[in-house]
Amino acid sequence: MSLKPLLPGALSDRGQQMTLGVMGGGQLGRMFVQAAQAMGYFTAVLDPDPASPAGLISHHHIKTAYDDEQGLAQLMQRCDAITTEFENVPAPALVTLGAHRPVAPSAKCVGIAQDRIKEKAHFAQAAAISGVAPGPNAAIETEADLAQVPDHLFPGILKTARLGYDGKGQVGVASRADLASAWQGLGSVACVLEKRLQLVSECSVIVARGADGQAVSFPVQKNTHIDGILALTEVFEGAVPADLAQRAQAATLAIAQHLNYVGVLCVEYFVVKNEAGALDLVVNEMAPRPHNSGHYTQNACDLSQFEAQVRALAGLPLPTPRQHSPAIMVNLLGDLWFNPNGVRPQASAEAVSPPWAQVLALPGTHLHLYGKLSARPGRKMGHLNITGPSVAAVRETTARVLALLGLPALMG
Ligand code: ADP
Ligand code: MG
């Protein structure tokens, strides 16, 4: 990538307004577009869905498949640099784009992050410098691999190597006797079997790294999942023990450096007890983009993860982000539209807006909805960031928000 910054609001070498592009038009693309536009960039989104959240608000929306040659050609014609908002963009499309425009993260990095087998191999290699290793696991690519799986991985979780997200593409495997049928149930595709670990908690770290190798880390996020989907993120001093937080930040920077990564990267960790009974970290997976657990940065830090993505892509400086308020983020899934106030709906119930006016009457509540045209159970509709003058105030407001929305008390 060129180190010459793409200055916002300037005319580009193409003689057009400086334009940043994104592969994918979901909510992450939308928030990238919002951050880019706030700084004065024009934007282009490639997503086949005419109602995609990012496409709806972008200067340009190219509505083709991700591997459509004409669509990719149009995107290159429109843009001065291109990023991605989801890891399942076909890697060859990024190779095509990267031959003509700065693309960050690179096709190579996205290719590693979209395949759990490669991802784990990278984590294992990087462990010498990151100090944090992946948990016990084995790759299963062919039927012959099933018999090679060591006994200590049971009970385990079988995960497809590709295309899994929010707990999809995963199945519990109690014992070796269940392995073959579990693998067939996932379509006999390439998988990873992981030992099921006793998690004390989960956390994640977001880093941003420029083409010049300069990298910064955001604070460590403590994450609570329900049914494999992120429900709540807490970020304040003490949410994650300080020594673990420091190790997780250093490990994430090392992983990014080892990949020669450019852009925003999120790495997820498990907190476990080691054999000596002390808390320890295990690296789980990474996302080559901003992450749901980093949304609190929009309201609690002086640099959001999306502005960091814009800056890394455009070759602008990346000062260390400062968190200026303790924060909790609550994910808003489509279930809430059918379950306002926690009252179980009829099967045929129509979607109803949750009680936003009551929620927004509480101080320090910041509502982000993604402009999705219809709610569905499990669909990520938005998130709510809660900030305040103290951890106690943020927790108190969050408890009231959760009660208003009929969500269980999720704070640790
Ligand atoms: P996804 O791509 O769906 O986020 P993850 O590998 O992060 O996939 O798994 C989703 C969640 O499932 C994790 O956040 C964690 O709560 C749980 N989980 C995944 N792997 C393990 C494991 N090896 N042991 C215990 N819990 C796990
Ligand atoms: Mg995950």
CSV table of N, CA and C in Angstrom, one decimal, residues 14-99:
chain,number,residue,atom,x,y,z
A,14,ARG,N,-7.6,10.5,-9.4
A,14,ARG,CA,-8.6,10.1,-10.5
A,14,ARG,C,-9.3,11.4,-11.0
A,15,GLY,N,-9.1,12.5,-10.3
A,15,GLY,CA,-9.8,13.8,-10.7
A,15,GLY,C,-11.2,13.8,-10.1
A,16,GLN,N,-11.5,12.9,-9.1
A,16,GLN,CA,-12.8,12.9,-8.5
A,16,GLN,C,-12.6,13.2,-7.0
A,17,GLN,N,-13.8,13.3,-6.3
A,17,GLN,CA,-13.8,13.4,-4.9
A,17,GLN,C,-13.1,12.2,-4.3
A,18,MET,N,-12.3,12.4,-3.2
A,18,MET,CA,-11.6,11.3,-2.6
A,18,MET,C,-12.7,10.3,-2.1
A,19,THR,N,-12.7,9.1,-2.5
A,19,THR,CA,-13.7,8.1,-2.2
A,19,THR,C,-13.2,6.8,-1.6
A,20,LEU,N,-13.8,6.4,-0.5
A,20,LEU,CA,-13.4,5.1,0.2
A,20,LEU,C,-14.5,4.1,-0.1
A,21,GLY,N,-14.1,2.9,-0.4
A,21,GLY,CA,-15.0,1.9,-0.7
A,21,GLY,C,-15.0,0.7,0.3
A,22,VAL,N,-16.1,0.0,0.4
A,22,VAL,CA,-16.2,-1.1,1.3
A,22,VAL,C,-17.0,-2.3,0.6
A,23,MET,N,-16.4,-3.4,0.8
A,23,MET,CA,-17.0,-4.7,0.3
A,23,MET,C,-18.0,-5.1,1.4
A,24,GLY,N,-19.3,-5.1,1.1
A,24,GLY,CA,-20.3,-5.5,2.1
A,24,GLY,C,-21.0,-4.3,2.6
A,25,GLY,N,-22.3,-4.5,2.7
A,25,GLY,CA,-23.2,-3.4,3.1
A,25,GLY,C,-24.0,-3.6,4.3
A,26,GLY,N,-23.5,-4.4,5.2
A,26,GLY,CA,-24.2,-4.6,6.5
A,26,GLY,C,-23.9,-3.5,7.5
A,27,GLN,N,-24.3,-3.7,8.8
A,27,GLN,CA,-24.2,-2.6,9.7
A,27,GLN,C,-22.7,-2.1,9.9
A,28,LEU,N,-21.8,-3.0,9.8
A,28,LEU,CA,-20.4,-2.6,10.0
A,28,LEU,C,-19.9,-1.7,8.8
A,29,GLY,N,-20.4,-2.0,7.6
A,29,GLY,CA,-20.2,-1.2,6.5
A,29,GLY,C,-20.8,0.2,6.6
A,30,ARG,N,-22.0,0.1,7.2
A,30,ARG,CA,-22.8,1.4,7.4
A,30,ARG,C,-22.0,2.3,8.3
A,31,MET,N,-21.5,1.7,9.4
A,31,MET,CA,-20.8,2.6,10.4
A,31,MET,C,-19.5,3.1,9.9
A,32,PHE,N,-18.9,2.3,9.0
A,32,PHE,CA,-17.6,2.7,8.3
A,32,PHE,C,-18.0,3.9,7.4
A,33,VAL,N,-19.1,3.7,6.6
A,33,VAL,CA,-19.5,4.8,5.7
A,33,VAL,C,-19.8,6.1,6.5
A,34,GLN,N,-20.5,5.9,7.7
A,34,GLN,CA,-20.8,7.1,8.5
A,34,GLN,C,-19.5,7.8,9.0
A,35,ALA,N,-18.5,7.0,9.4
A,35,ALA,CA,-17.3,7.6,9.9
A,35,ALA,C,-16.6,8.3,8.7
A,36,ALA,N,-16.5,7.7,7.6
A,36,ALA,CA,-15.8,8.2,6.4
A,36,ALA,C,-16.5,9.5,6.0
A,37,GLN,N,-17.8,9.5,5.9
A,37,GLN,CA,-18.6,10.7,5.5
A,37,GLN,C,-18.4,11.8,6.5
A,38,ALA,N,-18.4,11.5,7.8
A,38,ALA,CA,-18.2,12.6,8.8
A,38,ALA,C,-16.9,13.3,8.6
A,39,MET,N,-15.9,12.6,8.0
A,39,MET,CA,-14.6,13.2,7.8
A,39,MET,C,-14.5,13.9,6.4
A,40,GLY,N,-15.6,13.7,5.6
A,40,GLY,CA,-15.5,14.4,4.3
A,40,GLY,C,-15.2,13.5,3.1
A,41,TYR,N,-15.1,12.2,3.3
A,41,TYR,CA,-14.9,11.3,2.2
A,41,TYR,C,-16.2,11.0,1.5
A,42,PHE,N,-16.2,10.8,0.2
A,42,PHE,CA,-17.3,10.1,-0.5
A,42,PHE,C,-17.1,8.6,-0.2
A,43,THR,N,-18.2,7.9,-0.4
A,43,THR,CA,-18.1,6.4,-0.1
A,43,THR,C,-18.8,5.6,-1.3
A,44,ALA,N,-18.3,4.4,-1.4
A,44,ALA,CA,-19.0,3.4,-2.3
A,44,ALA,C,-19.1,2.1,-1.6
A,45,VAL,N,-20.2,1.4,-1.8
A,45,VAL,CA,-20.5,0.1,-1.2
A,45,VAL,C,-20.8,-0.9,-2.3
A,46,LEU,N,-20.2,-2.0,-2.2
A,46,LEU,CA,-20.6,-3.1,-3.1
A,46,LEU,C,-21.3,-4.2,-2.2
A,47,ASP,N,-22.6,-4.3,-2.6
A,47,ASP,CA,-23.5,-5.3,-1.9
A,47,ASP,C,-24.7,-5.6,-2.8
A,48,PRO,N,-24.9,-6.9,-3.0
A,48,PRO,CA,-26.1,-7.1,-4.0
A,48,PRO,C,-27.4,-6.7,-3.4
A,49,ASP,N,-27.6,-6.6,-2.1
A,49,ASP,CA,-28.9,-6.3,-1.5
A,49,ASP,C,-29.2,-4.8,-1.7
A,50,PRO,N,-30.3,-4.5,-2.4
A,50,PRO,CA,-30.7,-3.1,-2.7
A,50,PRO,C,-31.0,-2.3,-1.4
A,51,ALA,N,-31.4,-3.1,-0.3
A,51,ALA,CA,-31.7,-2.4,0.9
A,51,ALA,C,-30.6,-2.6,2.0
A,52,SER,N,-29.4,-2.8,1.6
A,52,SER,CA,-28.4,-3.1,2.6
A,52,SER,C,-28.2,-1.8,3.4
A,53,PRO,N,-27.9,-2.0,4.7
A,53,PRO,CA,-27.8,-0.8,5.6
A,53,PRO,C,-26.8,0.2,5.1
A,54,ALA,N,-25.6,-0.3,4.6
A,54,ALA,CA,-24.6,0.7,4.2
A,54,ALA,C,-25.0,1.3,2.8
A,55,GLY,N,-25.5,0.4,1.9
A,55,GLY,CA,-25.8,0.8,0.6
A,55,GLY,C,-26.8,2.0,0.6
A,56,LEU,N,-27.8,1.9,1.6
A,56,LEU,CA,-28.8,2.9,1.7
A,56,LEU,C,-28.3,4.3,1.9
A,57,ILE,N,-27.1,4.4,2.6
A,57,ILE,CA,-26.6,5.8,2.9
A,57,ILE,C,-25.3,6.2,2.2
A,58,SER,N,-24.9,5.3,1.3
A,58,SER,CA,-23.6,5.6,0.6
A,58,SER,C,-23.8,6.5,-0.6
A,59,HIS,N,-22.8,7.3,-1.0
A,59,HIS,CA,-22.8,8.1,-2.2
A,59,HIS,C,-23.1,7.1,-3.4
A,60,HIS,N,-22.4,6.0,-3.4
A,60,HIS,CA,-22.5,5.0,-4.5
A,60,HIS,C,-22.8,3.7,-3.9
A,61,HIS,N,-23.7,3.0,-4.6
A,61,HIS,CA,-24.0,1.6,-4.2
A,61,HIS,C,-24.0,0.7,-5.4
A,62,ILE,N,-23.0,-0.2,-5.4
A,62,ILE,CA,-22.9,-1.1,-6.6
A,62,ILE,C,-23.6,-2.4,-6.2
A,63,LYS,N,-24.7,-2.8,-6.9
A,63,LYS,CA,-25.5,-3.9,-6.4
A,63,LYS,C,-25.2,-5.1,-7.2
A,64,THR,N,-24.0,-5.6,-7.1
A,64,THR,CA,-23.7,-6.9,-7.8
A,64,THR,C,-23.1,-7.9,-6.8
A,65,ALA,N,-23.0,-9.1,-7.2
A,65,ALA,CA,-22.3,-10.1,-6.4
A,65,ALA,C,-20.9,-9.7,-6.1
A,66,TYR,N,-20.3,-10.3,-5.0
A,66,TYR,CA,-19.0,-9.9,-4.6
A,66,TYR,C,-17.9,-10.3,-5.6
A,67,ASP,N,-18.2,-11.3,-6.4
A,67,ASP,CA,-17.2,-11.8,-7.4
A,67,ASP,C,-17.5,-11.4,-8.8
A,68,ASP,N,-18.5,-10.4,-9.0
A,68,ASP,CA,-18.9,-10.0,-10.3
A,68,ASP,C,-17.8,-9.0,-10.9
A,69,GLU,N,-17.2,-9.4,-12.0
A,69,GLU,CA,-16.1,-8.6,-12.5
A,69,GLU,C,-16.5,-7.2,-12.8
A,70,GLN,N,-17.7,-7.0,-13.4
A,70,GLN,CA,-18.1,-5.6,-13.7
A,70,GLN,C,-18.3,-4.8,-12.4
A,71,GLY,N,-18.9,-5.5,-11.4
A,71,GLY,CA,-19.1,-4.8,-10.1
A,71,GLY,C,-17.8,-4.4,-9.5
A,72,LEU,N,-16.8,-5.3,-9.5
A,72,LEU,CA,-15.5,-5.0,-9.0
A,72,LEU,C,-14.8,-3.9,-9.8
A,73,ALA,N,-15.0,-3.9,-11.1
A,73,ALA,CA,-14.4,-2.8,-12.0
A,73,ALA,C,-15.0,-1.5,-11.6
A,74,GLN,N,-16.3,-1.5,-11.4
A,74,GLN,CA,-17.0,-0.2,-11.0
A,74,GLN,C,-16.5,0.3,-9.7
A,75,LEU,N,-16.3,-0.6,-8.8
A,75,LEU,CA,-15.9,-0.2,-7.4
A,75,LEU,C,-14.5,0.4,-7.5
A,76,MET,N,-13.6,-0.2,-8.3
A,76,MET,CA,-12.2,0.3,-8.5
A,76,MET,C,-12.3,1.7,-9.1
A,77,GLN,N,-13.2,1.8,-10.1
A,77,GLN,CA,-13.3,3.1,-10.8
A,77,GLN,C,-13.7,4.2,-9.9
A,78,ARG,N,-14.6,3.9,-8.9
A,78,ARG,CA,-15.2,4.9,-8.0
A,78,ARG,C,-14.3,5.2,-6.9
A,79,CYS,N,-13.3,4.3,-6.5
A,79,CYS,CA,-12.7,4.4,-5.2
A,79,CYS,C,-11.2,4.6,-5.2
A,80,ASP,N,-10.7,5.3,-4.2
A,80,ASP,CA,-9.2,5.5,-4.1
A,80,ASP,C,-8.6,4.4,-3.2
A,81,ALA,N,-9.4,3.8,-2.3
A,81,ALA,CA,-8.9,2.7,-1.5
A,81,ALA,C,-10.2,1.9,-1.0
A,82,ILE,N,-10.0,0.6,-0.7
A,82,ILE,CA,-11.1,-0.2,-0.5
A,82,ILE,C,-10.8,-1.1,0.8
A,83,THR,N,-11.9,-1.2,1.6
A,83,THR,CA,-11.8,-2.1,2.8
A,83,THR,C,-12.9,-3.1,2.7
A,84,THR,N,-13.0,-3.9,3.8
A,84,THR,CA,-14.1,-4.9,3.8
A,84,THR,C,-14.8,-4.9,5.1
A,85,GLU,N,-16.0,-5.3,5.2
A,85,GLU,CA,-16.7,-5.3,6.4
A,85,GLU,C,-17.1,-6.7,6.9
A,86,PHE,N,-16.8,-7.7,6.1
A,86,PHE,CA,-17.1,-9.1,6.6
A,86,PHE,C,-16.0,-10.0,6.0
A,87,GLU,N,-15.7,-11.1,6.8
A,87,GLU,CA,-14.6,-11.9,6.4
A,87,GLU,C,-14.9,-12.8,5.2
A,88,ASN,N,-16.1,-13.0,4.9
A,88,ASN,CA,-16.4,-14.0,3.9
A,88,ASN,C,-16.5,-13.4,2.4
A,89,VAL,N,-15.9,-12.2,2.3
A,89,VAL,CA,-15.7,-11.7,0.9
A,89,VAL,C,-14.8,-12.7,0.2
A,90,PRO,N,-15.1,-13.1,-1.0
A,90,PRO,CA,-14.2,-14.1,-1.7
A,90,PRO,C,-12.8,-13.4,-1.8
A,91,ALA,N,-11.8,-14.2,-1.3
A,91,ALA,CA,-10.5,-13.7,-1.4
A,91,ALA,C,-10.0,-13.3,-2.8
A,92,PRO,N,-10.4,-14.1,-3.8
A,92,PRO,CA,-10.0,-13.6,-5.2
A,92,PRO,C,-10.5,-12.2,-5.6
A,93,ALA,N,-11.6,-11.8,-5.0
A,93,ALA,CA,-12.1,-10.5,-5.4
A,93,ALA,C,-11.2,-9.4,-4.8
A,94,LEU,N,-10.7,-9.7,-3.6
A,94,LEU,CA,-9.8,-8.8,-2.9
A,94,LEU,C,-8.4,-8.7,-3.7
A,95,VAL,N,-8.0,-9.9,-4.2
A,95,VAL,CA,-6.8,-9.9,-5.0
A,95,VAL,C,-7.0,-9.0,-6.2
A,96,THR,N,-8.1,-9.2,-6.9
A,96,THR,CA,-8.4,-8.4,-8.1
A,96,THR,C,-8.3,-6.9,-7.7
A,97,LEU,N,-9.0,-6.5,-6.7
A,97,LEU,CA,-9.1,-5.1,-6.3
A,97,LEU,C,-7.7,-4.6,-5.9
A,98,GLY,N,-7.0,-5.5,-5.2
A,98,GLY,CA,-5.6,-5.1,-4.6
A,98,GLY,C,-4.6,-4.9,-5.7
A,99,ALA,N,-4.9,-5.4,-6.9
A,99,ALA,CA,-3.9,-5.2,-8.0
A,99,ALA,C,-4.0,-3.8,-8.5
